[in-house]
Structures are given as C-alpha cells and as structure tokens.
Amino acid sequence: MSAPKVTVLDYGSGNVRSVVRALEHVGAEVTLSAKSQDVLNADGLVVPGVGAFAAVMKGLKDVDALRLIGRRVAGGRPVLGICVGLQILFDEGVEHGVRTAGMGEWPGKVERLQADVVPHMGWNTVSPPEDSVLFNGIEDERFYFVHSYGVQHWDFDVSQPMMKPPQVTWSDHGGRFIAAVENGPLSATQFHPEKSGDAGAQLLRNWIGRVAKS
C-alpha cells in the first residue's frame, strides 16, 4: 500500500520542518507547499501555526489558503491544524484587545489563558472522549504545549439530529481549555504533536491511518 500523500501548508509559519520530519517518520509522503494543486490534491493537509492569531490569519490569506482549506473541509478531505492552526478554525481571536476574525468552522473565542504563569509551556495531560481516533492508545500520555491563548468554552449547537457533534479533548492550565477537536475530516490540536515524543508520533500515526481510509 502506498504512503498517504500529505501537504504541510507553507505560508510563512515557523517550525514547519519539524512537522515535515515527524510526518515522514510515521510513514507519510510529505510535500511542503502552498500551491493550490498540492493543497487540494493531497490525501491530507496539515496547517501548522506559530505566533499571533492575526499574523497567522494574514499569512493564510496571503496565499489564498482559507479558501483552499474550506474547499477541502466541504469535500470531506482530511485537514489537521496544529497550535494556532487549531485556533484560527474558531470564530475569532482576541489578543491585546484586538479582535481578529477566524475561519468560523467551530464556535468559540481564542483568549488569553487565565493562569498565574503564561505562556503555558511544557508537558501536560489531556482528557479525550472515549471514542477518540486521534488519542486511541495514548489517552493517558502527556503532550507538549507552547501557548498563551486558547479556547476556554465550547458551545456547539447541533441543529441537525443526525449530525454527530465534534469530539472535544480538554486540558488544564489555570482553568480548562480545548486541547484538540475531531470533527469529521477536520481535526486540530493545541499542542505540538511533532514535539511530543512517542505520544505525538502515535497521534500523527492515528491521523495518517484516518487519512489512508478516507
């Protein structure tokens, strides 16, 4: 069976090389690109994100990535967001009093964490739902976080009875915040799986397995 083809979105975000290496390590054939054909035709797309919410949104807009991500999600094609790549999938981000619109795939606001020590930097546990695909076999492991902002409330109104609600994984740093979301073809983690050792590698392997089946 051929290796799943994964594109890591190249729009100026830092740390992309470590994401590429981590995906290659778990068996993916990886392309680093922002070209529309590479983004749309890949079996899976990874959207990394480092830095400020507004800067990441601008970087994505500059390469027309928001439209391309939207097309993939609408077509049921797998997408994985990492760190700020998770945050921009929500309604908006608020940093230093400035509000920036996100993609609005999920309801919620990205705000500064309510903790005595910020940024939240280091290893932390998570609480995934029982039927999580991403965390299958690694439910009790620790993952590596580096962030000052997060989504601390979840209010998803399912208007269609047959629609399965997203699966939300939580963590805690001065209060609960969303550590990951799984929603059909769209998945995202607030932590960095590429920096999370064996547990992070297994999470990427789990995601690649989902990509191969889609």
mmCIF file of C-alpha atoms in Angstrom:
data_model
loop_
_atom_site.group_PDB
_atom_site.id
_atom_site.type_symbol
_atom_site.label_atom_id
_atom_site.label_comp_id
_atom_site.label_asym_id
_atom_site.label_seq_id
_atom_site.Cartn_x
_atom_site.Cartn_y
_atom_site.Cartn_z
ATOM 1 C CA MET A 1 0.000 0.000 0.000
ATOM 2 C CA SER A 2 1.418 3.392 -0.989
ATOM 3 C CA ALA A 3 2.184 6.031 1.623
ATOM 4 C CA PRO A 4 -0.522 8.683 2.086
ATOM 5 C CA LYS A 5 0.415 11.971 0.430
ATOM 6 C CA VAL A 6 0.336 14.832 2.919
ATOM 7 C CA THR A 7 0.895 18.523 2.187
ATOM 8 C CA VAL A 8 2.180 20.744 5.004
ATOM 9 C CA LEU A 9 0.907 24.234 4.251
ATOM 10 C CA ASP A 10 3.815 26.592 3.644
ATOM 11 C CA TYR A 11 2.631 30.148 4.303
ATOM 12 C CA GLY A 12 5.471 31.610 6.386
ATOM 13 C CA SER A 13 4.770 29.944 9.731
ATOM 14 C CA GLY A 14 7.779 28.797 11.711
ATOM 15 C CA ASN A 15 8.653 25.262 12.755
ATOM 16 C CA VAL A 16 7.367 23.595 9.588
ATOM 17 C CA ARG A 17 10.452 21.455 9.033
ATOM 18 C CA SER A 18 9.949 19.589 12.302
ATOM 19 C CA VAL A 19 6.337 18.900 11.288
ATOM 20 C CA VAL A 20 7.508 17.559 7.927
ATOM 21 C CA ARG A 21 10.070 15.273 9.594
ATOM 22 C CA ALA A 22 7.535 13.993 12.123
ATOM 23 C CA LEU A 23 5.047 13.102 9.388
ATOM 24 C CA GLU A 24 7.726 11.395 7.315
ATOM 25 C CA HIS A 25 8.728 9.431 10.407
ATOM 26 C CA VAL A 26 5.227 7.945 10.681
ATOM 27 C CA GLY A 27 5.079 6.936 7.035
ATOM 28 C CA ALA A 28 3.640 9.855 5.074
ATOM 29 C CA GLU A 29 4.946 11.152 1.758
ATOM 30 C CA VAL A 30 5.210 14.857 2.565
ATOM 31 C CA THR A 31 5.206 17.984 0.391
ATOM 32 C CA LEU A 32 5.821 21.452 1.828
ATOM 33 C CA SER A 33 3.799 23.803 -0.354
ATOM 34 C CA ALA A 34 1.106 26.477 -0.664
ATOM 35 C CA LYS A 35 0.322 25.706 -4.310
ATOM 36 C CA SER A 36 -3.378 25.127 -4.807
ATOM 37 C CA GLN A 37 -2.915 21.798 -6.582
ATOM 38 C CA ASP A 38 -0.722 20.489 -3.763
ATOM 39 C CA VAL A 39 -3.184 21.654 -1.100
ATOM 40 C CA LEU A 40 -6.303 20.352 -2.847
ATOM 41 C CA ASN A 41 -4.961 17.084 -4.244
ATOM 42 C CA ALA A 42 -3.124 15.769 -1.183
ATOM 43 C CA ASP A 43 -4.653 12.917 0.775
ATOM 44 C CA GLY A 44 -4.185 15.006 3.931
ATOM 45 C CA LEU A 45 -3.390 18.654 4.671
ATOM 46 C CA VAL A 46 -1.572 19.891 7.797
ATOM 47 C CA VAL A 47 -1.924 23.544 8.819
ATOM 48 C CA PRO A 48 0.815 24.482 11.308
ATOM 49 C CA GLY A 49 0.697 27.752 13.194
ATOM 50 C CA VAL A 50 3.159 29.605 15.406
ATOM 51 C CA GLY A 51 2.852 33.133 16.800
ATOM 52 C CA ALA A 52 -0.027 35.577 16.882
ATOM 53 C CA PHE A 53 -3.547 34.745 15.713
ATOM 54 C CA ALA A 54 -3.768 37.838 13.490
ATOM 55 C CA ALA A 55 -0.392 37.180 11.857
ATOM 56 C CA VAL A 56 -1.311 33.575 11.070
ATOM 57 C CA MET A 57 -4.641 34.651 9.562
ATOM 58 C CA LYS A 58 -2.849 37.215 7.395
ATOM 59 C CA GLY A 59 -0.308 34.633 6.251
ATOM 60 C CA LEU A 60 -3.078 32.230 5.296
ATOM 61 C CA LYS A 61 -4.997 34.915 3.412
ATOM 62 C CA ASP A 62 -1.877 35.970 1.517
ATOM 63 C CA VAL A 63 -1.600 32.520 -0.094
ATOM 64 C CA ASP A 64 -5.390 32.041 -0.524
ATOM 65 C CA ALA A 65 -5.230 29.199 1.993
ATOM 66 C CA LEU A 66 -8.529 29.975 3.732
ATOM 67 C CA ARG A 67 -10.462 29.224 0.545
ATOM 68 C CA LEU A 68 -8.439 26.079 -0.097
ATOM 69 C CA ILE A 69 -8.887 24.788 3.458
ATOM 70 C CA GLY A 70 -12.613 25.483 3.184
ATOM 71 C CA ARG A 71 -12.835 23.537 -0.075
ATOM 72 C CA ARG A 72 -11.113 20.539 1.485
ATOM 73 C CA VAL A 73 -13.387 20.539 4.522
ATOM 74 C CA ALA A 74 -16.505 20.932 2.360
ATOM 75 C CA GLY A 75 -15.356 17.986 0.271
ATOM 76 C CA GLY A 76 -14.680 15.771 3.293
ATOM 77 C CA ARG A 77 -10.899 15.786 2.734
ATOM 78 C CA PRO A 78 -8.759 15.430 5.906
ATOM 79 C CA VAL A 79 -7.210 18.541 7.468
ATOM 80 C CA LEU A 80 -5.135 18.709 10.668
ATOM 81 C CA GLY A 81 -4.458 22.060 12.379
ATOM 82 C CA ILE A 82 -1.620 22.432 14.898
ATOM 83 C CA CYS A 83 -1.336 25.080 17.656
ATOM 84 C CA VAL A 84 -2.509 28.382 16.113
ATOM 85 C CA GLY A 85 -3.641 26.137 13.257
ATOM 86 C CA LEU A 86 -6.319 24.982 15.718
ATOM 87 C CA GLN A 87 -7.118 28.473 16.974
ATOM 88 C CA ILE A 88 -7.865 30.017 13.566
ATOM 89 C CA LEU A 89 -10.605 27.415 12.999
ATOM 90 C CA PHE A 90 -12.729 29.141 15.662
ATOM 91 C CA ASP A 91 -14.842 32.293 15.299
ATOM 92 C CA GLU A 92 -12.317 34.843 16.494
ATOM 93 C CA GLY A 93 -9.112 35.559 18.365
ATOM 94 C CA VAL A 94 -8.639 38.371 20.895
ATOM 95 C CA GLU A 95 -5.047 39.438 21.543
ATOM 96 C CA HIS A 96 -4.085 42.679 23.320
ATOM 97 C CA GLY A 97 -7.637 43.945 22.924
ATOM 98 C CA VAL A 98 -7.629 43.396 19.156
ATOM 99 C CA ARG A 99 -10.274 41.104 17.697
ATOM 100 C CA THR A 100 -9.450 39.145 14.553
ATOM 101 C CA ALA A 101 -11.998 37.006 12.720
ATOM 102 C CA GLY A 102 -11.133 33.341 12.333
ATOM 103 C CA MET A 103 -12.487 30.788 9.874
ATOM 104 C CA GLY A 104 -15.596 30.075 11.934
ATOM 105 C CA GLU A 105 -15.559 26.310 11.462
ATOM 106 C CA TRP A 106 -16.321 25.994 15.174
ATOM 107 C CA PRO A 107 -17.938 28.446 17.602
ATOM 108 C CA GLY A 108 -15.651 29.973 20.179
ATOM 109 C CA LYS A 109 -13.216 32.696 21.061
ATOM 110 C CA VAL A 110 -9.443 32.405 21.484
ATOM 111 C CA GLU A 111 -8.467 34.370 24.606
ATOM 112 C CA ARG A 112 -5.540 34.698 26.991
ATOM 113 C CA LEU A 113 -5.306 31.797 29.422
ATOM 114 C CA GLN A 114 -6.447 32.506 32.982
ATOM 115 C CA ALA A 115 -3.314 31.202 34.658
ATOM 116 C CA ASP A 116 -0.705 32.653 37.006
ATOM 117 C CA VAL A 117 2.076 31.561 34.649
ATOM 118 C CA VAL A 118 1.714 32.327 30.939
ATOM 119 C CA PRO A 119 2.757 31.075 28.459
ATOM 120 C CA HIS A 120 1.730 27.526 29.158
ATOM 121 C CA MET A 121 4.963 25.835 28.144
ATOM 122 C CA GLY A 122 5.771 22.192 28.687
ATOM 123 C CA TRP A 123 4.166 18.788 29.077
ATOM 124 C CA ASN A 124 0.578 18.330 30.155
ATOM 125 C CA THR A 125 -2.088 15.648 30.262
ATOM 126 C CA VAL A 126 -5.305 15.713 28.241
ATOM 127 C CA SER A 127 -8.812 14.291 28.685
ATOM 128 C CA PRO A 128 -10.058 12.889 25.350
ATOM 129 C CA PRO A 129 -13.510 11.380 24.736
ATOM 130 C CA GLU A 130 -13.739 7.594 24.886
ATOM 131 C CA ASP A 131 -14.145 7.061 21.139
ATOM 132 C CA SER A 132 -11.393 9.447 20.036
ATOM 133 C CA VAL A 133 -9.465 8.342 16.956
ATOM 134 C CA LEU A 134 -6.554 10.743 17.445
ATOM 135 C CA PHE A 135 -5.888 9.592 21.015
ATOM 136 C CA ASN A 136 -6.510 5.886 20.512
ATOM 137 C CA GLY A 137 -3.920 4.068 22.633
ATOM 138 C CA ILE A 138 -2.410 7.276 24.049
ATOM 139 C CA GLU A 139 -5.274 8.501 26.233
ATOM 140 C CA ASP A 140 -3.086 8.751 29.347
ATOM 141 C CA GLU A 141 0.011 10.267 27.733
ATOM 142 C CA ARG A 142 1.394 13.800 28.046
ATOM 143 C CA PHE A 143 1.803 16.260 25.186
ATOM 144 C CA TYR A 144 3.933 19.361 24.649
ATOM 145 C CA PHE A 145 2.244 22.764 24.736
ATOM 146 C CA VAL A 146 3.586 26.260 23.984
ATOM 147 C CA HIS A 147 0.842 28.898 24.022
ATOM 148 C CA SER A 148 -0.558 31.882 25.885
ATOM 149 C CA TYR A 149 -4.038 31.809 24.336
ATOM 150 C CA GLY A 150 -6.693 29.162 23.979
ATOM 151 C CA VAL A 151 -10.394 28.387 23.651
ATOM 152 C CA GLN A 152 -11.824 28.006 27.141
ATOM 153 C CA HIS A 153 -15.517 27.473 26.382
ATOM 154 C CA TRP A 154 -17.360 25.186 23.989
ATOM 155 C CA ASP A 155 -20.972 25.710 22.928
ATOM 156 C CA PHE A 156 -21.758 23.759 19.786
ATOM 157 C CA ASP A 157 -25.413 23.728 18.794
ATOM 158 C CA VAL A 158 -26.238 20.717 16.656
ATOM 159 C CA SER A 159 -29.293 21.776 14.679
ATOM 160 C CA GLN A 160 -29.445 18.529 12.686
ATOM 161 C CA PRO A 161 -30.338 15.488 14.856
ATOM 162 C CA MET A 162 -28.419 13.110 12.563
ATOM 163 C CA MET A 163 -25.239 15.197 12.764
ATOM 164 C CA LYS A 164 -22.549 13.835 15.052
ATOM 165 C CA PRO A 165 -21.201 16.616 17.284
ATOM 166 C CA PRO A 166 -17.451 17.268 17.310
ATOM 167 C CA GLN A 167 -15.323 15.377 19.821
ATOM 168 C CA VAL A 168 -13.534 17.756 22.160
ATOM 169 C CA THR A 169 -10.426 16.974 24.201
ATOM 170 C CA TRP A 170 -9.619 19.208 27.176
ATOM 171 C CA SER A 171 -6.540 20.115 29.174
ATOM 172 C CA ASP A 172 -5.999 22.409 32.159
ATOM 173 C CA HIS A 173 -3.667 25.306 32.915
ATOM 174 C CA GLY A 174 -5.236 27.736 35.368
ATOM 175 C CA GLY A 175 -8.590 26.528 34.017
ATOM 176 C CA ARG A 176 -9.863 24.258 31.278
ATOM 177 C CA PHE A 177 -9.034 24.886 27.644
ATOM 178 C CA ILE A 178 -9.532 22.926 24.440
ATOM 179 C CA ALA A 179 -6.551 20.710 23.644
ATOM 180 C CA ALA A 180 -7.958 19.072 20.496
ATOM 181 C CA VAL A 181 -11.069 18.781 18.346
ATOM 182 C CA GLU A 182 -12.115 15.976 15.988
ATOM 183 C CA ASN A 183 -14.926 16.873 13.608
ATOM 184 C CA GLY A 184 -15.287 14.588 10.588
ATOM 185 C CA PRO A 185 -12.475 15.445 8.144
ATOM 186 C CA LEU A 186 -11.328 18.360 10.298
ATOM 187 C CA SER A 187 -9.039 17.729 13.282
ATOM 188 C CA ALA A 188 -6.774 20.023 15.284
ATOM 189 C CA THR A 189 -4.529 20.051 18.345
ATOM 190 C CA GLN A 190 -3.471 22.965 20.538
ATOM 191 C CA PHE A 191 -0.290 21.113 21.492
ATOM 192 C CA HIS A 192 2.563 20.237 19.143
ATOM 193 C CA PRO A 193 2.496 16.527 18.253
ATOM 194 C CA GLU A 194 5.815 16.940 16.426
ATOM 195 C CA LYS A 195 7.413 17.932 19.760
ATOM 196 C CA SER A 196 5.563 15.364 21.864
ATOM 197 C CA GLY A 197 7.866 12.370 21.509
ATOM 198 C CA ASP A 198 6.415 8.904 21.101
ATOM 199 C CA ALA A 199 2.908 10.013 22.091
ATOM 200 C CA GLY A 200 2.891 12.740 19.456
ATOM 201 C CA ALA A 201 4.202 10.317 16.846
ATOM 202 C CA GLN A 202 1.382 7.892 17.664
ATOM 203 C CA LEU A 203 -1.194 10.683 17.370
ATOM 204 C CA LEU A 204 0.149 11.545 13.907
ATOM 205 C CA ARG A 205 0.135 7.845 13.041
ATOM 206 C CA ASN A 206 -3.507 7.656 14.132
ATOM 207 C CA TRP A 207 -4.340 10.659 11.948
ATOM 208 C CA ILE A 208 -2.450 9.189 8.980
ATOM 209 C CA GLY A 209 -4.463 5.998 9.425
ATOM 210 C CA ARG A 210 -7.666 8.038 9.160
ATOM 211 C CA VAL A 211 -6.282 9.804 6.063
ATOM 212 C CA ALA A 212 -5.494 6.477 4.407
ATOM 213 C CA LYS A 213 -9.086 5.311 4.929
ATOM 214 C CA SER A 214 -10.722 8.490 3.596
#
